[in-house]
Amino acid sequence: MSQLEINSSNEEDQQDFVTYFADVIIPIPLPGTYTYRVPRAMQDYLVPGCRVIVQFGRKKIYTGIVSAVHTHAPKVYEAKLIIECLDTNPSVNDYQLKLFSWMAEYYMCTVGEVLNAGLPSGLKLNSESFIQLNPDFTSTDDVVFSDQENKILDALETNDRLSYEDVAAVLGIKMIHPVLKDLIQKGRILLYEQVKDKYKPKRKRIIVLDDKYLDAEQELQALFADLEKRPKQLDVLLKYLSQIGMDGNQRSTVSVDKSVLTEAGVSASALKTLCKNEIFHEHEVIVSRLDSSVGRSSHEGALSEGQLAALSEITEGFQANKPVLLHGVTGSGKTEIYIELIKQAIESGGQVLYLLPEIALTTQIVARLHKVFGSELGIYHSKYSDNERVEIWNQVNEGKVNLVAGVRSSVFLPFQELNLIIIDEEHESSFKQYDPAPRYHARDTAIWLANLHQANVLLGTATPSLDSYQNALDGKYHLVELLERFGSGSLPKFKLANILTSRKNKRMQGDFTPELIDEITQALERKEQVILFQNRRGYSPYLICNDCNHVPKCQSCDVSLTYHMHSNHLVCHYCGFKDAVPATCEACGSTAIRTVGVGTEKIEEDLKILLPEAHIQRMDQDTTRSKYAYQNIIDRFENGETDILVGTQMLSKGLDFDNVSLVGVFDYDRIVHFPDFRSHERAFQLITQVSGRAGRKDDKGLVVIQTGEPEGGLLQLILRGDYKGFFQQEILERSSFNYPPFYRMIKIVLKHKEQHVLQQAAMAYVATLMAELGKKRVLGPQTPVIGRIRNLYIEEVFLKVEKKGVSIQKVKELVYRLSIDLKKKKEFNSLRLYFDVDPV
DNA sequence: AGCACGCCGACT
DNA sequence: GTCGGCGTGCTC
């Protein structure tokens, strides 16, 4: 360091000698953090939580998050400099940093993976490599360029920059690096990385009348007189005034969106002239994408006695510092209680997180919250664009939004002082993330987060998960029951339609029992609406050749292709592979191909034939892809434009319709017999939830369940709405077979493209696990129902570990260490292995 | 995860 | 001889 620098600082001379280092979390699946050197200029404001741009590897540039700042220089490598710091105020707070590392540890993944899931991609800058001509290049005679090099240079004459893909296209080859390397060596081109800030604030143009006319009435009158002979301009003025309100004292705003004026048909050129003459002014302002137009309205109505009692019990639980499990049957009015609690939490100056499953979020609940909380409500949802997510993130960070209604990923938002977390539909399995890591459960994560913030937690559901209910019985949670329906709605009646006998008597019409058809017809005659539930999308799960029994399968997954009639394609629901429908059997050439099984599309199709007069709408993943498709379908149903709604389980949640008198369930048997220890729990929840859609108003609704075994014990419990009976029966099973909630489970998934290598790896791994943990705690390896996806074979190993007396932490460390040892073996190095802690 | 390097087989 | 394939190892 030079003498000059030391002298230039006249305070804390010693400080200038200190070099700071920052540990940076990089959003990639690598363990640990990476240490970078902090440039002198950043020392003052770089703190944990700041986003920084760093180079990682030879050329890649990432946005990372600083997790710690310290003075320990790394011993074995030279730390690179941080390229840039993107924040003067950290984007991520200390709570979140703690959350990230807890999640990585608990769910056995890397912090980088947590960060990747948690940070909206709008806050992550990506880099792309470009080349450009080197302006400093001076031609010398001894430099010659090859044909390929000249092609690139020619292309650079017309475009000032080329991406790697461009270069590859120009040359028509893929191996472009050696060529580029040469050109760089010769000094003819430069390679650079362009970093782009992806978040773009939304702008709009507004028009404001000049102050002098707004302030003084006579000036305005004079202006009117002036514009007398210019009708187009006068029109602009009138339209403007009508927008802001003619009465000067009542005005809340003086600006009008330019788009509003142009849409009202004013002349663009007249407006331009007015602006030029400084009568009007045009400004560009940055606006929020978040809709804040709806104002608050007063509370909807007083709580019932039962609700008030529940409310005070909930408060009791909060005071005891326990999460509260609110077991409230469908229609018991949980939402009113939530609203009351949210109000209290916000009034006391805290923030509230209201977690909902994806599909329940676009519904009436949000509209109600919006009515009560107005612009204080932020919504965080997968169909929101990235820019919208960034805005919510920032507003939560700044404390402008104090209530977030969101899906599981909203646990990552930068709450400063969380006061209350509500987890609605607590039992929903969609709170657990499946595929990319972190495979986290938003409910469990939220409970941990609440503990960190010292916030209250309320779990609400009509059908508690076994885990939560057991927690309540153990006294870990405070149980509050609300088992009476609020208002006039009453429990639906059930009717079981026996598929087997109808089939024997040849009375089935397609997949409809005569009972169901009959009830649908009656309901339609009474001008009531019908919901049909078939938990499988597409037309038909597979095609089969009548002559040789050949079934078209996916090339890269071990599943049959689903037939989609509308698009006339065969689709793989696991990898998305699409194929044309074969006219003849690929195996034997026969034309006798028929469909087997039923999807939502087939039900819709059959209904159109059976009931040609009815208006039918299908609701599943395929019809709700776009942002508003879901809402549109719901709206049409609510307005009575649709008579029958056919859908997958997405219509089982959070929807209240007044005029639905009949709900039909098609594949009860398949739900119950799903090969999984949770299938009974899921069946109970699903059927109860779907049934809740029937008979919300004055009449009792009817639920028709088509089944082959109407005497089933579980079905009887569902019909009686006997949650406690179900719980007692099921918990016994779980206890005697060492399943959750008594044991913790960790699923280990191994994938490899060679089946026998995979087998060997899985066997070897299981052997080491058994040696360390004992045979009883290790299950498998077993091939899952779908044994191959995207050309990778799959094996699963399950660990069952007692909750009491065993350190799960130690087990995780062991399991992880053994997996590293396994992957270190030469023959297994392309093995993919990941963990799923608390799988659902 | 990327990305480079390096070794190998398949073609102009 | 290239071209393009993949296996291997590293990234502060």
PDB file of C-alpha atoms in Angstrom, chain A residues 213 221-230 279:
ATOM      1  CA  TYR A 213     -54.676  26.635 -14.039  1.00  0.00           C
ATOM      2  CA  GLN A 221     -61.641  30.239 -17.313  1.00  0.00           C
ATOM      3  CA  ALA A 222     -59.210  32.152 -19.474  1.00  0.00           C
ATOM      4  CA  LEU A 223     -57.865  28.861 -20.809  1.00  0.00           C
ATOM      5  CA  PHE A 224     -61.381  27.752 -21.703  1.00  0.00           C
ATOM      6  CA  ALA A 225     -61.850  30.971 -23.643  1.00  0.00           C
ATOM      7  CA  ASP A 226     -58.512  30.467 -25.359  1.00  0.00           C
ATOM      8  CA  LEU A 227     -59.347  26.994 -26.513  1.00  0.00           C
ATOM      9  CA  GLU A 228     -62.779  27.987 -27.739  1.00  0.00           C
ATOM     10  CA  LYS A 229     -61.645  27.884 -31.339  1.00  0.00           C
ATOM     11  CA  ARG A 230     -59.608  24.720 -30.941  1.00  0.00           C
ATOM     12  CA  ILE A 279     -50.548  24.001 -20.605  1.00  0.00           C
TER      13      ILE A 279
END
